[in-house]
């Protein structure tokens, strides 16, 4: 069995580990004011936190374990078969399909990345907007109940988080951030499965370059080290310790821009451990995104400093996705617009 499926990989090393807040999902959804305030402060300061999901219904964590198995199965499919589901050909919005290793801009030899990925659309998993029969490898079918359970569980957690953030921001009902993240309506949310390939010790570049995520929040699950975040205070790269039963949740560009950067879009990357070669690594994430037509402008809150919107280009969530993907792909990346990739 692959180490990503068997146990948390602690390794024999002492890296610089990020000190992240831990938020309890059950406590938060029950309306605890102290937990809500702790969440808000973590999102403003760090843009990333642990979400304790141990108290949720057992089916969620069972689904998580089954998705680890799906990852191993799907990336065992022959490359020529996976390329029949090429995400750049199958899905103009990059919501469904396979990305081969080396397609994105990266820091490995040839300015390439070091990972494969497979995207599965929320709308297809939850049978929304006529997407129930989305094209996929047959190996996915037996895992659809787990994917559905997982999507519902993460959506519930996202709703609790957005509700708490909106409350702390003192938003009027019509400005509530939940209004543009409706679980029961079509949206560009997706689950992405990731396999990072082993690299020799001599090749020390990031397998996944420093970047911020384009959406609202990312719920990451992994059992192996490799993720690093740029510390908000240290301004140095710090490893994120994987924790069983917890999601690592980071704020993305959309929530940051909707709050005029009051909420911090967390810059991160994936690297080998100190003085070690990059090991084969598996992870998967749920990417929560605002509905496509959402204007990316600051909501009205007494906590948000107003900017001169007339001097700024106002674009939609869907338009921002297109800009971001252009900077992720190796063939369309350019230094001038690298700020889109890194958030600064």
Coordinates of C-alpha atoms in Angstrom, one line a residue:
X1 CA 0.0 0.0 0.0
X2 CA 1.2 3.5 -0.9
X3 CA 2.5 5.5 2.1
X4 CA 0.0 8.2 1.3
X5 CA -2.8 5.7 2.1
X6 CA -1.3 4.0 5.1
X7 CA -0.2 6.6 7.6
X8 CA 1.0 10.2 8.2
X9 CA 4.6 10.5 6.9
X10 CA 6.5 12.3 9.6
X11 CA 10.0 11.5 8.4
X12 CA 13.3 11.9 10.3
X13 CA 13.9 15.6 10.1
X14 CA 13.2 18.9 11.9
X15 CA 11.9 21.4 9.3
X16 CA 10.6 24.8 10.1
X17 CA 6.9 24.0 10.7
X18 CA 4.1 26.6 10.4
X19 CA 2.2 27.3 13.6
X20 CA -1.3 27.3 12.4
X21 CA -4.6 27.9 14.3
X22 CA -6.9 24.9 14.7
X23 CA -10.6 25.5 14.2
X24 CA -13.2 22.9 15.3
X25 CA -15.9 22.5 12.7
X26 CA -18.5 21.3 15.2
X27 CA -17.9 24.2 17.5
X28 CA -17.9 26.7 14.7
X29 CA -21.2 25.5 13.1
X30 CA -22.9 25.6 16.5
X31 CA -22.3 29.3 16.5
X32 CA -19.6 29.6 19.1
X33 CA -18.5 33.3 19.1
X34 CA -14.9 32.7 20.4
X35 CA -14.3 30.0 17.7
X36 CA -15.7 32.4 15.0
X37 CA -13.4 35.2 16.2
X38 CA -10.4 32.8 16.2
X39 CA -11.2 31.8 12.6
X40 CA -11.5 35.4 11.5
X41 CA -8.2 36.4 13.0
X42 CA -6.4 33.4 11.5
X43 CA -7.8 34.3 8.0
X44 CA -6.7 37.9 8.3
X45 CA -3.2 37.1 9.7
X46 CA -2.2 33.8 8.1
X47 CA -4.8 33.0 5.4
X48 CA -4.5 29.3 6.4
X49 CA -5.7 27.1 9.3
X50 CA -6.4 23.5 10.3
X51 CA -10.0 22.4 10.4
X52 CA -10.7 19.7 12.9
X53 CA -13.2 17.3 11.2
X54 CA -12.9 14.5 13.7
X55 CA -16.3 15.4 15.3
X56 CA -18.2 15.2 12.0
X57 CA -20.2 12.3 11.0
X58 CA -18.0 9.2 10.3
X59 CA -19.0 9.0 6.7
X60 CA -16.9 12.1 5.8
X61 CA -13.6 10.7 7.0
X62 CA -14.4 7.3 5.5
X63 CA -15.0 9.1 2.2
X64 CA -11.6 10.8 2.6
X65 CA -9.9 7.4 2.9
X66 CA -11.7 6.1 -0.2
X67 CA -10.6 9.1 -2.2
X68 CA -7.0 8.3 -1.3
X69 CA -7.6 4.9 -2.9
X70 CA -9.2 6.5 -5.9
X71 CA -6.0 8.6 -6.4
X72 CA -3.8 5.5 -6.5
X73 CA -6.2 3.8 -8.9
X74 CA -6.7 6.7 -11.3
X75 CA -3.0 7.5 -11.6
X76 CA -2.3 3.8 -12.3
X77 CA -4.3 4.1 -15.5
X78 CA -2.1 4.2 -18.6
X79 CA -1.1 7.7 -19.7
X80 CA -2.5 7.3 -23.2
X81 CA -5.9 6.5 -21.7
X82 CA -5.8 9.4 -19.3
X83 CA -5.0 11.7 -22.2
X84 CA -8.4 10.9 -23.6
X85 CA -9.6 13.1 -20.8
X86 CA -7.2 16.0 -21.4
X87 CA -8.6 18.8 -19.3
X88 CA -7.5 21.5 -21.8
X89 CA -9.5 19.8 -24.5
X90 CA -12.4 18.4 -22.4
X91 CA -13.2 21.4 -20.2
X92 CA -12.7 25.0 -21.3
X93 CA -13.2 26.1 -17.7
X94 CA -10.6 23.4 -16.5
X95 CA -13.2 21.8 -14.3
X96 CA -13.0 18.2 -15.5
X97 CA -10.1 16.1 -16.8
X98 CA -6.5 15.1 -16.7
X99 CA -3.4 17.3 -16.6
X100 CA -0.1 15.5 -17.4
X101 CA 3.2 16.2 -15.6
X102 CA 5.2 19.1 -17.0
X103 CA 2.3 21.1 -18.5
X104 CA 2.4 23.9 -16.0
X105 CA 5.0 26.6 -15.4
X106 CA 7.5 25.3 -12.8
X107 CA 10.9 25.3 -11.3
X108 CA 12.2 21.9 -12.4
X109 CA 14.4 21.4 -15.4
X110 CA 12.8 22.9 -18.5
X111 CA 10.7 25.3 -16.4
X112 CA 8.2 22.6 -15.8
X113 CA 6.1 21.3 -12.9
X114 CA 6.4 17.9 -11.2
X115 CA 2.9 16.7 -10.8
X116 CA -0.1 15.0 -12.5
X117 CA -3.6 16.1 -11.6
X118 CA -7.2 15.0 -12.3
X119 CA -10.1 17.4 -11.8
X120 CA -13.6 16.2 -11.0
X121 CA -16.5 18.8 -11.2
X122 CA -18.7 19.4 -8.2
X123 CA -21.7 19.9 -10.5
X124 CA -21.1 16.5 -12.0
X125 CA -20.6 14.8 -8.7
X126 CA -23.8 16.4 -7.3
X127 CA -25.8 16.1 -10.5
X128 CA -26.3 19.8 -11.0
X129 CA -26.9 21.7 -14.2
X130 CA -27.1 18.7 -16.4
X131 CA -23.6 17.6 -15.6
X132 CA -24.5 14.2 -14.1
X133 CA -23.0 12.3 -17.1
X134 CA -19.7 14.2 -17.1
X135 CA -17.0 12.3 -19.1
X136 CA -14.6 10.3 -16.8
X137 CA -12.5 7.2 -16.6
X138 CA -14.6 4.1 -15.6
X139 CA -12.4 3.7 -12.5
X140 CA -14.1 6.8 -11.0
X141 CA -17.6 5.3 -11.0
X142 CA -17.2 3.0 -7.9
X143 CA -16.0 6.0 -5.9
X144 CA -18.9 8.3 -6.8
X145 CA -20.8 7.8 -3.5
X146 CA -17.6 8.8 -1.5
X147 CA -17.1 11.8 -3.8
X148 CA -20.7 12.9 -3.2
X149 CA -20.4 12.4 0.6
X150 CA -17.1 14.3 0.6
X151 CA -18.5 17.2 -1.5
X152 CA -21.5 17.6 0.8
X153 CA -19.3 17.5 3.9
X154 CA -16.9 20.1 2.7
X155 CA -19.7 22.3 1.4
X156 CA -21.2 22.2 4.9
X157 CA -17.9 23.2 6.4
X158 CA -17.5 26.0 3.9
X159 CA -20.9 27.3 4.7
X160 CA -20.1 27.5 8.4
X161 CA -16.8 29.3 7.6
X162 CA -18.4 31.8 5.3
X163 CA -21.2 32.5 7.7
X164 CA -18.7 33.2 10.5
X165 CA -16.6 35.4 8.3
X166 CA -19.6 37.4 7.1
X167 CA -20.7 37.9 10.7
X168 CA -17.2 39.1 11.7
X169 CA -17.2 41.4 8.7
X170 CA -20.5 42.8 9.9
X171 CA -22.0 42.4 6.4
X172 CA -25.6 43.2 5.6
X173 CA -27.7 40.1 4.5
X174 CA -27.5 41.1 0.8
X175 CA -23.7 41.3 1.1
X176 CA -23.3 37.9 2.9
X177 CA -20.5 36.0 1.1
X178 CA -22.6 32.8 1.3
X179 CA -24.9 34.4 -1.3
X180 CA -22.3 33.7 -4.1
X181 CA -21.3 30.2 -2.9
X182 CA -24.6 28.3 -3.0
X183 CA -24.1 24.5 -2.7
X184 CA -27.4 23.6 -4.5
X185 CA -26.6 25.7 -7.6
X186 CA -24.1 25.1 -10.4
X187 CA -20.7 26.5 -9.6
X188 CA -17.0 26.1 -10.7
X189 CA -16.1 24.1 -7.5
X190 CA -14.1 21.0 -8.1
X191 CA -12.1 18.2 -6.4
X192 CA -8.6 17.9 -7.7
X193 CA -6.5 14.7 -7.2
X194 CA -2.7 15.3 -7.3
X195 CA 0.3 13.0 -7.7
X196 CA 3.7 14.5 -7.2
X197 CA 6.5 12.5 -8.8
X198 CA 9.8 11.6 -7.1
X199 CA 12.7 13.9 -8.1
X200 CA 16.5 13.3 -7.6
X201 CA 18.2 15.2 -4.8
X202 CA 20.1 17.2 -7.4
X203 CA 16.8 18.7 -8.7
X204 CA 15.7 21.0 -5.8
X205 CA 13.1 23.2 -7.5
X206 CA 9.5 23.4 -6.4
X207 CA 7.3 20.7 -7.9
X208 CA 4.4 23.2 -7.7
X209 CA 5.6 26.8 -8.0
X210 CA 4.8 29.5 -5.4
X211 CA 1.2 30.6 -6.0
X212 CA -2.0 31.7 -4.5
X213 CA -5.2 29.8 -5.3
X214 CA -7.7 31.5 -7.6
X215 CA -10.9 30.6 -5.8
X216 CA -12.3 31.4 -2.4
X217 CA -11.1 28.5 -0.2
X218 CA -9.1 25.3 -0.6
X219 CA -9.7 22.3 1.6
X220 CA -6.5 20.1 1.3
X221 CA -6.1 16.5 2.5
X222 CA -2.7 14.7 2.5
X223 CA -0.7 12.3 4.7
X224 CA 2.7 13.5 3.5
X225 CA 4.9 16.5 4.1
X226 CA 5.8 18.8 1.2
X227 CA 3.4 21.7 1.4
X228 CA 5.0 25.0 2.4
X229 CA 3.4 28.4 3.1
X230 CA 5.1 31.8 3.2
X231 CA 4.9 32.8 6.8
X232 CA 2.9 36.0 7.4
X233 CA 5.4 37.2 10.0
X234 CA 8.6 35.4 9.2
X235 CA 8.3 35.9 5.4
X236 CA 10.1 32.6 5.2
X237 CA 8.9 29.2 3.8
X238 CA 7.5 27.0 6.5
X239 CA 6.3 23.4 6.1
X240 CA 2.7 22.5 6.9
X241 CA 2.4 19.4 9.1
X242 CA -0.1 16.9 7.8
X243 CA -2.7 15.9 10.4
X244 CA -5.0 12.9 10.2
X245 CA -8.7 13.9 10.5
X246 CA -8.0 17.5 9.7
X247 CA -8.3 19.6 6.5
X248 CA -5.8 22.3 5.9
X249 CA -7.8 25.2 4.7
X250 CA -6.4 28.2 2.9
X251 CA -8.0 31.5 1.7
X252 CA -7.8 32.1 -2.0
X253 CA -7.7 35.2 -4.2
X254 CA -11.5 35.6 -4.5
X255 CA -12.2 36.0 -0.8
X256 CA -9.1 38.2 -0.5
X257 CA -10.2 40.5 -3.3
X258 CA -13.8 40.6 -2.0
X259 CA -12.4 41.9 1.3
X260 CA -9.8 44.3 -0.3
X261 CA -7.1 41.9 1.0
X262 CA -8.3 42.0 4.6
X263 CA -8.5 38.2 4.4
X264 CA -5.1 36.9 3.3
X265 CA -4.7 34.8 0.2
X266 CA -2.0 32.4 1.3
X267 CA 1.0 31.9 -0.9
X268 CA 2.2 28.3 -1.0
X269 CA 4.3 25.8 -2.9
X270 CA 5.2 22.1 -2.8
X271 CA 8.9 21.2 -2.2
X272 CA 11.1 18.3 -1.0
X273 CA 12.0 18.2 2.6
X274 CA 15.4 19.7 3.7
X275 CA 18.3 17.7 2.4
X276 CA 16.0 15.1 0.9
X277 CA 15.0 14.1 -2.6
X278 CA 11.4 14.8 -3.5
X279 CA 9.4 11.6 -2.7
X280 CA 6.3 10.5 -4.6
X281 CA 3.4 12.3 -2.9
X282 CA -0.3 12.2 -3.1
X283 CA -2.9 14.8 -2.0
X284 CA -6.3 16.0 -3.0
X285 CA -8.3 19.2 -2.5
X286 CA -11.8 20.7 -2.7
X287 CA -11.6 24.1 -4.4
X288 CA -14.5 26.3 -3.3
X289 CA -15.2 29.1 -5.9
X290 CA -17.6 31.9 -6.2
X291 CA -20.3 31.6 -8.9
X292 CA -19.0 32.7 -12.3
X293 CA -20.8 36.0 -12.6
X294 CA -19.7 37.3 -9.2
X295 CA -18.2 40.8 -9.5
X296 CA -14.8 40.8 -7.9
X297 CA -15.1 44.0 -5.9
X298 CA -14.9 44.7 -2.1
X299 CA -18.0 44.0 -0.1
X300 CA -19.3 46.9 2.1
X301 CA -18.0 46.4 5.6
X302 CA -17.0 48.8 8.3
X303 CA -13.8 46.7 8.6
X304 CA -12.8 47.1 4.9
X305 CA -10.9 50.1 3.7
X306 CA -12.6 51.4 0.7
X307 CA -10.6 51.8 -2.5
X308 CA -11.3 53.9 -5.6
X309 CA -13.2 51.3 -7.7
X310 CA -13.3 53.7 -10.7
X311 CA -9.5 53.3 -11.0
X312 CA -9.6 49.5 -10.8
X313 CA -10.7 47.0 -13.4
X314 CA -13.7 45.1 -12.1
X315 CA -13.9 41.5 -13.4
X316 CA -16.0 38.5 -12.6
X317 CA -15.0 35.3 -10.8
X318 CA -15.1 33.5 -14.1
X319 CA -12.8 36.0 -15.8
X320 CA -10.3 35.8 -12.9
X321 CA -10.2 32.0 -13.4
X322 CA -9.2 32.5 -17.0
X323 CA -6.4 35.0 -16.1
X324 CA -5.0 32.7 -13.4
X325 CA -5.0 29.6 -15.6
X326 CA -3.1 31.5 -18.3
X327 CA -0.4 32.1 -15.8
X328 CA -0.3 28.5 -14.5
X329 CA 0.3 27.0 -18.0
X330 CA 3.9 26.9 -19.1
X331 CA 3.0 27.9 -22.7
X332 CA 1.2 31.1 -21.7
X333 CA 3.1 32.1 -18.5
X334 CA 5.0 35.4 -18.7
X335 CA 7.0 37.4 -16.2
X336 CA 5.1 40.6 -16.6
X337 CA 1.9 39.2 -15.3
X338 CA 3.5 36.9 -12.7
X339 CA 1.7 38.9 -10.0
X340 CA -1.5 37.1 -11.0
X341 CA 0.2 33.8 -10.1
X342 CA 1.6 34.9 -6.8
X343 CA -1.0 37.4 -5.6
X344 CA 1.5 40.3 -5.4

